[in-house]
Amino acid sequence: MMKNKIKNIINNMPLNKVRFWIQLVMFILFAYGGYVFIDFGSSIPIFACPYNRETGATCYFMPLQHQLAMPANVLFGAAAISVFIGLLTFIAWFVVLNKAWCGYACPFGTLQDWITALRKKLGIRYSTYSQPQFDKLSKIKYIFLAIVIMIPLLMGIGVLGGEWSGAFCQICPARIISPMFVGDFSQWKIDFSSVAAMILTTIGVLFAAVFFVGSFIKKRFFCFFCPMSALHYTMSDLSLLKLRKDGDKCTKCGDCYKVCDMQIKDIADDVTSTNILRDDCMFCMKCVAACPEDDALHVDILNMRVFSSTKEGFAKRMGMSHLEKNNDQ
Amino acid sequence: MTNNIKPALETPRQKQNRHKAMEAVKVLNAIKKEFKEPPKAMNYFYDLFEKVYCKQEALHTNKVKIGTMCIQIPSEIIYALDAVPLRLCNGFYTDDEIGSDLMPSKSCPLVKATVGHLASENFSDKPDIIFSPTTCDQKTKAGAIVQNFGYEVIDVDFPRTKESEESREYWRRSVRKFSSDMSKNLNKKLTKKNLKASIQKIGYAQTLYHKLNDFRKNRLVPILGKDMFLITNAFFFDKIDNWIAAVEELIEEVEQRAANQIHAGGKISPRIVYTGSPPIFPNYKIPLIVEQSDAIIVADETCSSNRMFNDRVSVDEWFLNDMIDSIADKYLKGCTCPIFTKNDDRIRRIVDLVRSYGADGVVYQAFAGCQVYEMEQRSVLAAMEKEGIAILYVESDYSPSQQGQLTTRVEAFVESLKNRRRMKK
Ligand code: SF4
Ligand code: SF4
Ligand code: SF4
Ligand code: SF4
């Protein structure tokens, strides 16, 4: 009885509002945690960028690039344990939330959602990619992931020099933008100390500029290209949190696809996979909230259903459970 | 019954009305009286059908009336522009006979009846303009025939595959064009506000339908399929606010009935999922036979009922164009109409209905001449067999003649389902 009640409350929740508040809290934690000595360590699976001096945690790519750049004998010798522990910690964090790190905790992701909210306020409609564009662009994040991993390794064996250090960070728009959270604009510059640094930081500055424009017209513009998201995907099967689908219950109505910020088509069209988490997904659960069929989409912790699509919840969230006096927005 | 009317004085129009009233009364009487007592709130619907089909009373005198030839014409947009949609799909044998002279003899009775009705120009609410989506061949071509009678008919391009991205785009464009056509025609602007209100109102009506349907999942079913068909059928032409009020009231009563353990069926009445060509008033031939044979229709997969209500529109950002696209997707992607090339979705849907409504079997009805439903019959039967679901396929038309033979077949099917139930016990 009690259990059913709780279930109902969860399934009927106004997801967008709940998510907004979680994201806000997480943002404060990760963007400003440093002020109150919060530190979740350096293996966090999101873009909590340490270039922001008050960050509450450190993006795993920072130590990862650093470690991979070590000479092979060090990497597999003295440093091996700490590298290994770093990776394990990263996986441990990731296992808890899966890609929901992106949908709920990443300050850089949240920032994009806020830019989206601003656009919405201004009454401007968003854009989408066409399917062929989508298919092409969606691969870019793997190229970035390769940069994260390969360049340091090449440094380690001496093919590339020290000026390539933290190459991806040099490109990463979060390096330039995250410090702005605490009023630090110093990363908006091009580093002329070497040709490599100059090229990388130029790309970085351009990327950061494009970030603002892109996020304004396209929902979660950057996440689509984010190498962290790609890395997540390689491990998503390990996670306890699952995004699942019961294809038999799906009518392919496309409601979920319609609200998906990442334009993931499978969420509606694939009626055979149970695990419906795709590489671009950020586990925002908006699709679950927008699905009008009982239990067609659900979020599970292992095999326990924690949030399910329901007819009733859908009606509540879409303003269809009672006759609305039309309110704007 | 009518022998005090002098035939010589009766105009063709009067004669048509008289015949239709006779058809309507007969079915209404059966629905009202030949079953266990229906919910009181059903009286609203019984009266409504009587008013419209026996007395030819008009419901929408002061609004622009938009005739639609299929469910794919988005009523959200029509209501937003303060017009009323009237679904023209027709179930009268009288009109079917008129249409027979205008269409090939082996055509679908529904299309013939629709064409016949339009040819007679005899309406209680006459459509001011007709939108015809290019769904099945017969409906598509019927649009042109109807145009020759002098109606303004606008074709709305509808794709016949629904998997591809191309067809999604194509249909979205069609719906955008439909919106602007409507807007121009009515000289009224579609706005964020009126469209959102209309989406939510229809969404609410759909929510009510779902609520009502939920009771049919119970072991003791408080409302019969014949009444449900009437309720959904009323949505074709009723004033939406009245419809909503009536269904709200009905839900309260049905809730009460459920609490009181009232069962509309018999002790071991088999539970049936009904699929196929749409039963449209007064052609309730097969549903009535099914339920008169002591089975209960607990769910259906037809475009005059479930398919019309099941899928609700979801919108992420309530901007005009976004809403229009959402609407478009709903009418294409969720649709299980057999006009599409592949149709695994329809099969999945039927299986899911059987499971979630605890049905014992499926009755698949196709109109003789409704090619797409006839063609899909094999694949659906094979799929049901694979799933171990009993299914009966029947072909029928609008004529009152074949009643006896149909009854025998349906009864035999129901009896076999009953035996299964008995064995299970
Ligand atoms: S995909 Fe987006 S939300 Fe996830 S880590 Fe990258 S920037 Fe953050
Ligand atoms: S610059 Fe980007 S990749 Fe590097 S630590 Fe910051 S967020 Fe991570
Ligand atoms: S919203 Fe639900 S029913 Fe509709 S396509 Fe998505 S999963 Fe299927
Ligand atoms: S698939 Fe669902 S959870 Fe993933 S990004 Fe899209 S809406 Fe969010």
Short mmCIF file of C-alpha atoms in Angstrom, two decimals, chain B residues 120-313:
data_model
loop_
_atom_site.label_atom_id
_atom_site.label_comp_id
_atom_site.label_asym_id
_atom_site.label_seq_id
_atom_site.Cartn_x
_atom_site.Cartn_y
_atom_site.Cartn_z
CA SER B 120 -27.57 12.78 -51.08
CA GLU B 121 -26.53 16.11 -49.57
CA ASN B 122 -28.84 15.25 -46.78
CA PHE B 123 -27.15 16.29 -43.55
CA SER B 124 -28.16 17.42 -40.12
CA ASP B 125 -24.78 19.14 -40.00
CA LYS B 126 -23.44 19.68 -43.45
CA PRO B 127 -19.66 20.04 -43.77
CA ASP B 128 -18.54 23.37 -45.19
CA ILE B 129 -15.32 21.96 -46.51
CA ILE B 130 -13.85 18.47 -46.62
CA PHE B 131 -10.27 17.37 -45.99
CA SER B 132 -9.36 14.03 -47.44
CA PRO B 133 -6.11 12.36 -46.43
CA THR B 134 -4.68 10.00 -49.01
CA THR B 135 -4.95 6.88 -46.91
CA CYS B 136 -6.44 3.82 -48.62
CA ASP B 137 -7.04 3.78 -52.37
CA GLN B 138 -10.78 3.87 -52.06
CA LYS B 139 -10.88 6.84 -49.74
CA THR B 140 -8.29 8.65 -51.78
CA LYS B 141 -10.31 8.24 -54.95
CA ALA B 142 -13.56 8.90 -53.16
CA GLY B 143 -12.34 12.42 -52.47
CA ALA B 144 -12.40 13.19 -56.17
CA ILE B 145 -15.85 11.67 -56.62
CA VAL B 146 -17.19 13.72 -53.78
CA GLN B 147 -15.68 16.84 -55.23
CA ASN B 148 -17.79 16.29 -58.33
CA PHE B 149 -20.89 16.62 -56.20
CA GLY B 150 -19.87 20.22 -55.62
CA TYR B 151 -18.12 20.01 -52.27
CA GLU B 152 -14.87 21.75 -51.66
CA VAL B 153 -12.46 18.88 -51.09
CA ILE B 154 -8.84 19.38 -50.16
CA ASP B 155 -6.50 16.41 -50.37
CA VAL B 156 -4.01 16.03 -47.58
CA ASP B 157 -0.95 14.03 -48.64
CA PHE B 158 -0.42 11.08 -46.36
CA PRO B 159 2.57 8.74 -46.70
CA ARG B 160 2.04 5.02 -46.83
CA THR B 161 5.20 3.96 -45.14
CA LYS B 162 5.82 5.24 -41.69
CA GLU B 163 9.24 3.97 -40.72
CA SER B 164 11.37 6.28 -42.77
CA GLU B 165 12.60 9.71 -41.87
CA GLU B 166 11.42 10.87 -45.28
CA SER B 167 7.83 9.99 -44.55
CA ARG B 168 7.98 11.73 -41.21
CA GLU B 169 9.18 14.91 -42.88
CA TYR B 170 6.68 14.53 -45.68
CA TRP B 171 3.76 14.21 -43.30
CA ARG B 172 4.97 17.03 -41.09
CA ARG B 173 4.97 19.23 -44.15
CA SER B 174 1.47 18.07 -45.04
CA VAL B 175 0.18 18.95 -41.63
CA ARG B 176 1.85 22.36 -41.72
CA LYS B 177 0.18 22.96 -45.04
CA PHE B 178 -3.12 21.75 -43.66
CA SER B 179 -2.77 24.23 -40.81
CA SER B 180 -2.15 27.12 -43.11
CA ASP B 181 -4.93 26.03 -45.50
CA MET B 182 -7.32 25.92 -42.59
CA SER B 183 -6.11 29.19 -41.27
CA LYS B 184 -6.65 30.88 -44.60
CA ASN B 185 -10.00 29.27 -45.12
CA LEU B 186 -11.32 30.33 -41.76
CA ASN B 187 -9.51 33.62 -41.76
CA LYS B 188 -8.28 32.97 -38.29
CA LYS B 189 -4.80 32.72 -36.91
CA LEU B 190 -3.42 29.65 -35.28
CA THR B 191 -1.66 30.81 -32.15
CA LYS B 192 0.46 29.29 -29.46
CA LYS B 193 -2.35 29.85 -27.08
CA ASN B 194 -5.31 28.44 -28.97
CA LEU B 195 -3.38 25.43 -30.21
CA LYS B 196 -2.03 24.56 -26.78
CA ALA B 197 -5.49 24.84 -25.29
CA SER B 198 -6.88 22.62 -27.99
CA ILE B 199 -4.14 19.98 -27.63
CA GLN B 200 -4.76 19.86 -23.93
CA LYS B 201 -8.50 19.67 -24.30
CA ILE B 202 -8.31 16.76 -26.69
CA GLY B 203 -5.62 15.26 -24.50
CA TYR B 204 -8.00 15.50 -21.60
CA ALA B 205 -10.75 13.81 -23.58
CA GLN B 206 -8.27 11.05 -24.38
CA THR B 207 -7.31 10.80 -20.73
CA LEU B 208 -10.97 10.28 -19.88
CA TYR B 209 -11.18 7.55 -22.46
CA HIS B 210 -8.17 5.83 -20.91
CA LYS B 211 -9.69 6.09 -17.47
CA LEU B 212 -12.88 4.49 -18.66
CA ASN B 213 -10.93 1.80 -20.43
CA ASP B 214 -9.03 0.93 -17.31
CA PHE B 215 -12.21 -0.46 -15.78
CA ARG B 216 -12.44 -2.90 -18.64
CA LYS B 217 -9.25 -4.52 -17.39
CA ASN B 218 -11.09 -5.62 -14.26
CA ARG B 219 -12.20 -9.19 -13.90
CA LEU B 220 -15.73 -7.91 -13.52
CA VAL B 221 -16.30 -5.57 -16.41
CA PRO B 222 -18.68 -2.72 -15.56
CA ILE B 223 -19.30 -1.56 -19.13
CA LEU B 224 -19.82 -3.39 -22.38
CA GLY B 225 -18.06 -2.90 -25.67
CA LYS B 226 -21.21 -1.88 -27.52
CA ASP B 227 -21.53 1.12 -25.21
CA MET B 228 -17.87 1.97 -25.56
CA PHE B 229 -18.20 1.96 -29.33
CA LEU B 230 -21.10 4.34 -29.05
CA ILE B 231 -19.15 6.69 -26.79
CA THR B 232 -16.13 6.85 -29.04
CA ASN B 233 -18.32 7.08 -32.11
CA ALA B 234 -20.03 10.13 -30.61
CA PHE B 235 -16.67 11.88 -30.70
CA PHE B 236 -17.02 11.91 -34.51
CA PHE B 237 -19.61 14.64 -34.35
CA ASP B 238 -20.57 15.65 -30.82
CA LYS B 239 -19.85 18.99 -29.21
CA ILE B 240 -16.59 18.26 -27.48
CA ASP B 241 -17.50 19.99 -24.21
CA ASN B 242 -20.72 18.04 -23.91
CA TRP B 243 -18.91 14.85 -24.70
CA ILE B 244 -16.36 15.54 -21.99
CA ALA B 245 -19.03 16.33 -19.42
CA ALA B 246 -20.96 13.19 -20.30
CA VAL B 247 -17.92 10.95 -20.05
CA GLU B 248 -16.89 12.50 -16.74
CA GLU B 249 -20.27 11.63 -15.38
CA LEU B 250 -20.11 8.17 -16.85
CA ILE B 251 -16.73 7.51 -15.25
CA GLU B 252 -18.11 8.35 -11.85
CA GLU B 253 -20.93 5.93 -12.34
CA VAL B 254 -18.75 3.20 -13.75
CA GLU B 255 -16.41 3.62 -10.82
CA GLN B 256 -19.35 3.07 -8.55
CA ARG B 257 -20.42 0.04 -10.52
CA ALA B 258 -16.94 -1.37 -10.28
CA ALA B 259 -16.94 -0.82 -6.54
CA ASN B 260 -20.28 -2.60 -6.33
CA GLN B 261 -18.86 -5.49 -8.34
CA ILE B 262 -21.37 -5.09 -11.12
CA HIS B 263 -20.52 -7.27 -14.06
CA ALA B 264 -21.95 -6.48 -17.46
CA GLY B 265 -21.26 -9.97 -18.74
CA GLY B 266 -22.14 -13.48 -17.67
CA LYS B 267 -20.31 -15.83 -15.33
CA ILE B 268 -17.82 -17.18 -17.80
CA SER B 269 -18.23 -14.71 -20.64
CA PRO B 270 -15.06 -14.82 -22.70
CA ARG B 271 -13.20 -11.54 -23.07
CA ILE B 272 -12.68 -10.33 -26.61
CA VAL B 273 -10.35 -7.90 -28.30
CA TYR B 274 -12.00 -6.52 -31.39
CA THR B 275 -9.94 -5.55 -34.40
CA GLY B 276 -10.40 -4.77 -38.07
CA SER B 277 -12.64 -2.53 -40.14
CA PRO B 278 -14.23 0.07 -37.90
CA PRO B 279 -17.73 -0.45 -36.55
CA ILE B 280 -19.49 2.84 -37.16
CA PHE B 281 -23.00 3.56 -36.04
CA PRO B 282 -25.39 1.98 -36.86
CA ASN B 283 -23.27 -0.80 -38.29
CA TYR B 284 -22.62 -2.47 -34.97
CA LYS B 285 -23.52 -5.78 -36.44
CA ILE B 286 -20.52 -7.80 -35.36
CA PRO B 287 -19.95 -6.19 -31.94
CA LEU B 288 -23.58 -6.80 -31.11
CA ILE B 289 -23.48 -10.39 -32.24
CA VAL B 290 -20.34 -10.92 -30.19
CA GLU B 291 -21.84 -9.53 -27.04
CA GLN B 292 -25.21 -11.11 -27.64
CA SER B 293 -23.39 -14.42 -27.82
CA ASP B 294 -22.36 -13.89 -24.21
CA ALA B 295 -18.85 -12.58 -24.82
CA ILE B 296 -17.58 -9.18 -23.69
CA ILE B 297 -15.54 -6.87 -25.84
CA VAL B 298 -12.94 -5.58 -23.40
CA ALA B 299 -10.74 -3.71 -25.86
CA ASP B 300 -10.51 -2.89 -29.51
CA GLU B 301 -8.00 -1.95 -32.13
CA THR B 302 -10.11 0.00 -34.59
CA CYS B 303 -9.98 3.49 -36.00
CA SER B 304 -13.47 4.35 -34.84
CA SER B 305 -12.49 3.77 -31.26
CA ASN B 306 -9.19 2.95 -29.62
CA ARG B 307 -6.94 4.17 -32.39
CA MET B 308 -8.67 7.51 -32.30
CA PHE B 309 -7.98 7.98 -28.60
CA ASN B 310 -4.94 6.02 -27.67
CA ASP B 311 -2.00 8.21 -28.57
CA ARG B 312 -1.78 11.57 -26.92
CA VAL B 313 0.43 14.37 -28.15
#
